[in-house]
Tab-separated table of C-alpha atoms in Angstrom:
chain	number	residue	atom	x	y	z
X	15	MET	CA	-44.754	51.844	-26.321
X	16	PHE	CA	-43.026	53.286	-29.360
X	17	PRO	CA	-41.203	51.047	-31.877
X	18	ARG	CA	-37.395	50.939	-31.467
X	19	PRO	CA	-35.669	52.878	-34.256
X	20	ARG	CA	-34.085	50.742	-36.979
X	21	SER	CA	-30.616	51.992	-36.168
X	22	SER	CA	-31.142	51.053	-32.535
X	23	LEU	CA	-32.287	47.566	-33.559
X	24	GLN	CA	-29.230	47.188	-35.772
X	25	ASN	CA	-26.954	48.273	-32.979
X	26	TYR	CA	-28.711	45.883	-30.605
X	27	PHE	CA	-28.287	42.892	-32.895
X	28	ILE	CA	-24.737	43.885	-33.790
X	29	GLY	CA	-23.956	44.063	-30.086
X	30	MET	CA	-25.483	40.640	-29.518
X	31	ILE	CA	-23.534	39.180	-32.445
X	32	LEU	CA	-20.289	40.759	-31.284
X	33	GLY	CA	-20.872	39.581	-27.717
X	34	THR	CA	-21.638	36.044	-28.886
X	35	THR	CA	-18.617	36.061	-31.210
X	36	ILE	CA	-16.306	37.215	-28.439
X	37	LEU	CA	-17.715	34.577	-26.099
X	38	LEU	CA	-17.318	31.815	-28.682
X	39	THR	CA	-13.835	33.029	-29.519
X	40	GLY	CA	-12.912	32.851	-25.844
X	41	ILE	CA	-14.372	29.345	-25.520
X	42	MET	CA	-12.596	28.135	-28.679
X	43	GLY	CA	-9.372	29.693	-27.445
X	44	LEU	CA	-9.631	27.782	-24.176
X	45	LEU	CA	-10.459	24.573	-26.042
X	46	ASN	CA	-7.519	25.102	-28.384
X	47	LEU	CA	-5.198	25.697	-25.434
X	48	ARG	CA	-6.484	22.532	-23.766
X	49	PHE	CA	-6.066	20.591	-27.014
X	50	ILE	CA	-2.545	21.944	-27.467
X	51	ASN	CA	-1.643	21.018	-23.867
X	52	VAL	CA	-3.093	17.510	-24.239
X	53	TYR	CA	-1.418	17.039	-27.620
X	54	SER	CA	1.906	18.348	-26.311
X	55	THR	CA	1.698	16.020	-23.307
X	56	ARG	CA	0.915	13.039	-25.516
X	57	LEU	CA	3.725	13.969	-27.889
X	58	ALA	CA	6.165	14.284	-24.984
X	59	ASN	CA	5.035	10.920	-23.570
X	60	MET	CA	5.468	9.293	-26.978
X	61	GLY	CA	8.974	10.696	-27.243
X	62	LEU	CA	9.851	9.512	-23.749
X	63	ASN	CA	8.448	6.037	-24.426
X	64	LEU	CA	10.398	5.769	-27.679
X	65	GLU	CA	13.596	6.863	-25.955
X	66	THR	CA	13.184	4.382	-23.097
X	67	GLN	CA	12.317	1.573	-25.533
X	68	LYS	CA	15.447	2.363	-27.527
X	69	THR	CA	17.547	2.325	-24.365
X	70	ALA	CA	15.950	-0.926	-23.182
X	71	ALA	CA	16.639	-2.517	-26.561
X	72	ASN	CA	20.335	-1.651	-26.255
X	73	LEU	CA	20.453	-3.190	-22.775
X	74	ASN	CA	18.570	-6.287	-23.891
X	75	LYS	CA	20.759	-6.934	-26.920
X	76	PRO	CA	23.602	-8.845	-25.168
X	77	LEU	CA	21.057	-10.752	-23.058
X	78	LEU	CA	19.174	-11.862	-26.162
X	79	GLN	CA	22.443	-12.795	-27.850
X	80	ALA	CA	23.455	-14.855	-24.817
X	81	SER	CA	20.133	-16.719	-24.706
X	82	ASP	CA	20.285	-17.372	-28.466
X	83	ALA	CA	23.816	-18.769	-28.101
X	84	VAL	CA	22.775	-21.113	-25.280
X	85	ASN	CA	19.713	-22.338	-27.179
X	86	PHE	CA	21.885	-22.988	-30.226
X	87	MET	CA	24.531	-24.855	-28.207
X	88	ALA	CA	21.852	-27.009	-26.579
X	89	SER	CA	20.584	-28.066	-30.008
X	90	ILE	CA	24.155	-28.815	-31.152
X	91	MET	CA	24.715	-30.920	-28.028
X	92	ARG	CA	21.629	-33.013	-28.793
X	93	GLN	CA	22.782	-33.538	-32.374
X	94	HIS	CA	26.132	-35.007	-31.296
X	95	TYR	CA	24.584	-37.771	-29.193
X	96	ASP	CA	22.323	-40.518	-30.464
X	97	ARG	CA	21.526	-42.051	-27.077
X	98	PRO	CA	21.813	-40.837	-23.452
X	99	ASP	CA	24.098	-43.739	-22.508
X	100	GLN	CA	26.772	-42.472	-24.925
X	101	ILE	CA	27.575	-39.763	-22.389
X	102	ARG	CA	29.118	-42.456	-20.176
X	103	ASP	CA	31.754	-43.164	-22.869
X	104	PRO	CA	34.770	-40.885	-22.094
X	105	GLN	CA	36.055	-40.913	-25.671
X	106	VAL	CA	32.697	-39.983	-27.167
X	107	ARG	CA	32.053	-37.331	-24.529
X	108	GLN	CA	35.487	-35.728	-24.864
X	109	ALA	CA	35.163	-35.553	-28.648
X	110	VAL	CA	31.775	-33.875	-28.309
X	111	ASP	CA	33.095	-31.497	-25.635
X	112	GLN	CA	35.886	-30.333	-27.959
X	113	ARG	CA	33.397	-29.529	-30.703
X	114	LEU	CA	31.071	-27.765	-28.281
X	115	TYR	CA	33.936	-25.745	-26.814
X	116	LYS	CA	34.982	-24.454	-30.245
X	117	ARG	CA	31.384	-23.522	-31.087
X	118	PHE	CA	30.999	-21.809	-27.737
X	119	VAL	CA	34.159	-19.724	-28.170
X	120	THR	CA	33.035	-18.607	-31.631
X	121	ALA	CA	29.642	-17.577	-30.232
X	122	VAL	CA	30.761	-15.742	-27.093
X	123	ASN	CA	33.579	-13.850	-28.819
X	124	THR	CA	30.862	-11.739	-30.462
X	125	ILE	CA	29.171	-11.039	-27.101
X	126	HIS	CA	31.635	-8.954	-25.120
X	127	GLU	CA	29.459	-8.934	-22.000
X	128	VAL	CA	29.770	-12.721	-21.492
X	129	SER	CA	32.010	-13.640	-18.574
X	130	GLY	CA	31.805	-17.434	-18.819
X	131	PHE	CA	30.163	-20.470	-20.381
X	132	TYR	CA	29.655	-24.049	-19.295
X	133	ILE	CA	28.226	-27.497	-19.872
X	134	HIS	CA	27.436	-29.788	-16.960
X	135	TYR	CA	26.323	-33.346	-17.598
X	136	ASN	CA	23.785	-35.257	-15.572
X	137	GLU	CA	25.946	-36.830	-12.880
X	138	ASN	CA	23.573	-39.769	-12.612
X	139	LEU	CA	24.650	-40.686	-16.142
X	140	THR	CA	28.354	-39.899	-15.908
X	141	GLY	CA	28.867	-41.131	-12.327
X	142	GLU	CA	30.941	-38.059	-11.460
X	143	PRO	CA	31.104	-34.336	-12.369
X	144	LYS	CA	31.733	-34.009	-16.095
X	145	GLY	CA	31.574	-31.113	-18.480
X	146	PHE	CA	33.449	-27.825	-18.540
X	147	TRP	CA	33.319	-24.252	-17.281
X	148	TYR	CA	35.353	-21.467	-18.854
X	149	ARG	CA	35.642	-18.029	-17.285
X	150	LYS	CA	36.939	-14.843	-18.891
X	151	SER	CA	40.163	-13.434	-17.489
X	152	ASP	CA	39.926	-9.828	-16.329
X	153	ASN	CA	43.418	-9.136	-17.626
X	154	SER	CA	43.663	-10.851	-21.002
X	155	GLY	CA	40.008	-11.281	-21.873
X	156	ASP	CA	40.673	-14.913	-22.774
X	157	PHE	CA	38.595	-17.784	-21.422
X	158	HIS	CA	40.301	-20.171	-19.022
X	159	PRO	CA	39.009	-23.465	-17.576
X	160	GLU	CA	37.724	-23.513	-14.011
X	161	PRO	CA	37.002	-26.506	-11.716
X	162	ILE	CA	33.431	-27.682	-12.175
X	163	THR	CA	31.084	-28.158	-9.247
X	164	ASN	CA	30.206	-31.547	-7.815
X	165	VAL	CA	26.437	-31.021	-7.942
X	166	GLU	CA	25.532	-34.182	-6.085
X	167	GLN	CA	27.849	-33.310	-3.196
X	168	ALA	CA	26.764	-29.669	-3.213
X	169	GLU	CA	23.135	-30.738	-2.879
X	170	LYS	CA	24.029	-32.694	0.245
X	171	ASP	CA	26.236	-30.001	1.790
X	172	GLN	CA	24.074	-27.048	0.718
X	173	THR	CA	27.128	-24.796	0.881
X	174	VAL	CA	27.556	-24.046	-2.823
X	175	PRO	CA	24.866	-22.388	-4.986
X	176	ILE	CA	23.733	-24.802	-7.672
X	177	GLN	CA	20.454	-23.222	-8.763
X	178	TRP	CA	22.005	-22.839	-12.219
X	179	TYR	CA	21.699	-26.655	-12.433
X	180	THR	CA	18.733	-27.592	-10.271
X	181	ALA	CA	16.263	-24.854	-11.319
X	182	PRO	CA	16.217	-25.538	-15.089
X	183	LYS	CA	16.291	-29.276	-14.416
X	184	GLU	CA	13.284	-29.119	-12.078
X	185	GLN	CA	11.291	-26.700	-14.213
X	186	GLN	CA	12.368	-28.350	-17.466
X	187	GLN	CA	12.838	-25.086	-19.282
X	188	ALA	CA	15.462	-22.475	-20.129
X	189	MET	CA	15.643	-19.553	-17.707
X	190	TRP	CA	17.646	-16.677	-16.326
X	191	ILE	CA	19.088	-17.450	-12.907
X	192	PRO	CA	19.041	-14.525	-10.424
X	193	PRO	CA	22.401	-13.163	-9.188
X	194	TYR	CA	24.573	-15.673	-7.338
X	195	LYS	CA	28.229	-16.360	-6.631
X	196	PRO	CA	29.461	-19.508	-8.402
X	197	ASN	CA	31.778	-21.946	-6.704
X	198	HIS	CA	35.457	-20.894	-6.555
X	199	THR	CA	34.619	-17.225	-7.183
X	200	ASP	CA	33.530	-14.173	-5.234
X	201	ILE	CA	31.857	-12.536	-8.231
X	202	TRP	CA	28.137	-11.916	-8.566
X	203	MET	CA	26.798	-13.390	-11.796
X	204	VAL	CA	23.583	-14.155	-13.620
X	205	SER	CA	23.192	-17.161	-15.891
X	206	TYR	CA	21.015	-18.117	-18.787
X	207	VAL	CA	20.724	-21.897	-18.645
X	208	LYS	CA	18.917	-24.473	-20.698
X	209	PRO	CA	18.340	-28.110	-19.733
X	210	VAL	CA	19.104	-30.602	-22.475
X	211	TYR	CA	17.003	-33.692	-23.071
X	212	LEU	CA	17.650	-36.630	-25.344
X	213	ARG	CA	14.873	-39.139	-25.917
X	214	HIS	CA	12.991	-37.526	-23.009
X	215	GLN	CA	15.905	-38.063	-20.625
X	216	PHE	CA	17.764	-35.238	-18.923
X	217	ILE	CA	21.425	-35.291	-19.994
X	218	GLY	CA	22.730	-31.971	-18.658
X	219	VAL	CA	22.622	-28.174	-18.812
X	220	VAL	CA	24.195	-25.581	-21.087
X	221	GLY	CA	24.723	-22.041	-19.789
X	222	ILE	CA	26.328	-18.637	-20.129
X	223	ASN	CA	27.421	-16.296	-17.311
X	224	ILE	CA	27.283	-12.508	-17.322
X	225	SER	CA	28.807	-10.715	-14.355
X	226	MET	CA	26.596	-8.348	-12.393
X	227	SER	CA	29.308	-5.691	-12.499
X	228	THR	CA	28.982	-5.690	-16.286
X	229	LEU	CA	25.202	-5.321	-16.124
X	230	ILE	CA	25.444	-2.611	-13.475
X	231	SER	CA	27.962	-0.711	-15.589
X	232	MET	CA	25.596	-0.876	-18.559
X	233	VAL	CA	22.671	0.396	-16.494
X	234	GLN	CA	24.701	3.197	-14.927
X	235	LYS	CA	25.507	4.550	-18.385
X	236	VAL	CA	21.809	4.978	-19.166
X	237	SER	CA	20.726	8.587	-19.536
X	238	VAL	CA	17.239	9.551	-20.685
X	239	TYR	CA	16.964	13.281	-21.378
X	240	ASP	CA	18.193	15.513	-18.532
X	241	SER	CA	17.013	13.666	-15.431
X	242	GLY	CA	16.254	10.105	-16.560
X	243	TYR	CA	18.381	7.240	-15.240
X	244	GLY	CA	18.504	3.471	-15.388
X	245	ALA	CA	17.750	1.029	-12.599
X	246	LEU	CA	18.007	-2.743	-12.408
X	247	LEU	CA	15.312	-4.463	-10.346
X	248	SER	CA	14.189	-8.014	-9.714
X	249	PRO	CA	10.544	-9.057	-10.241
X	250	THR	CA	10.127	-8.929	-6.448
X	251	GLY	CA	11.415	-5.360	-6.163
X	252	ARG	CA	14.959	-6.031	-5.037
X	253	VAL	CA	17.323	-3.328	-6.278
X	254	TYR	CA	20.438	-4.460	-8.125
X	255	ALA	CA	21.450	-1.132	-9.641
X	256	HIS	CA	20.277	2.416	-8.920
X	257	PRO	CA	22.089	5.756	-8.577
X	258	ASP	CA	21.705	5.384	-4.791
X	259	VAL	CA	22.262	1.619	-4.510
X	260	ASN	CA	24.695	-0.981	-5.797
X	261	ILE	CA	24.428	-4.736	-5.223
X	262	LEU	CA	28.190	-4.877	-4.802
X	263	THR	CA	27.926	-2.794	-1.631
X	264	ASP	CA	24.318	-3.250	-0.520
X	265	ASP	CA	22.654	-6.493	-1.554
X	266	ASP	CA	19.486	-6.115	0.532
X	267	ALA	CA	18.003	-2.867	-0.821
X	268	THR	CA	14.450	-2.806	-2.169
X	269	ILE	CA	12.433	-0.205	-4.041
X	270	GLN	CA	10.551	0.486	-0.809
X	271	ASP	CA	13.847	1.507	0.799
X	272	LEU	CA	14.206	4.129	-1.924
X	273	GLY	CA	10.641	5.369	-1.556
X	274	LEU	CA	9.761	4.130	-5.038
X	275	GLN	CA	6.798	2.253	-6.376
X	276	VAL	CA	7.086	0.309	-9.612
X	277	ASP	CA	4.475	-1.797	-11.359
X	278	MET	CA	6.123	-5.149	-11.997
């Protein structure tokens, strides 16, 4: 066997180096493309998440304001009574109610989505329904008094929804009440309600109403990029607002009916 000429050896090694370089360049190109695709996907997801968080924050703002107002009014109510039995005194109670009403009006006038506010005393202490409920007029936007519910009678008859009173009382905590139609109205509403205790005794509830039509209108205005939309669901998957569903016309729809699956 004769030794390979030097030029042939050089060409051989140059060919190997070029082949290896081309191969590595191809591999790095594929890796770079994969990295760019992964990075672009992550960047797009981050942008989408930021946009949806921003939208959610705008929707949550009036709800947070409403809950803050109720919590504040509950603390004011406790401050105006020294003992639970003072609620039985009409003069004391009426004086407190006037102060609470003025505070309430000041608070809700800055929350345009609020459709009503109320205080309902423990009827076991007052002996009869006492408190107040003011509802916003659709025409003037002013708040007008409405008849308050006889909770004790409603519990017996079970014809009027009173979960706005019984649920926070039983669970002893503030909460959002799912959509319901209050007495004397045919309007779907949600309520944020807080039970009030004085010296460990339940003395009543303080709450704010927001109409479902207002919430639905807010959700329907949501637009995320070109095809994103807002939907309003319950923790159990009931649909309150969706481009294809509206609680005002179909109050039994679920996400399964729409062929959707959402992690609650």
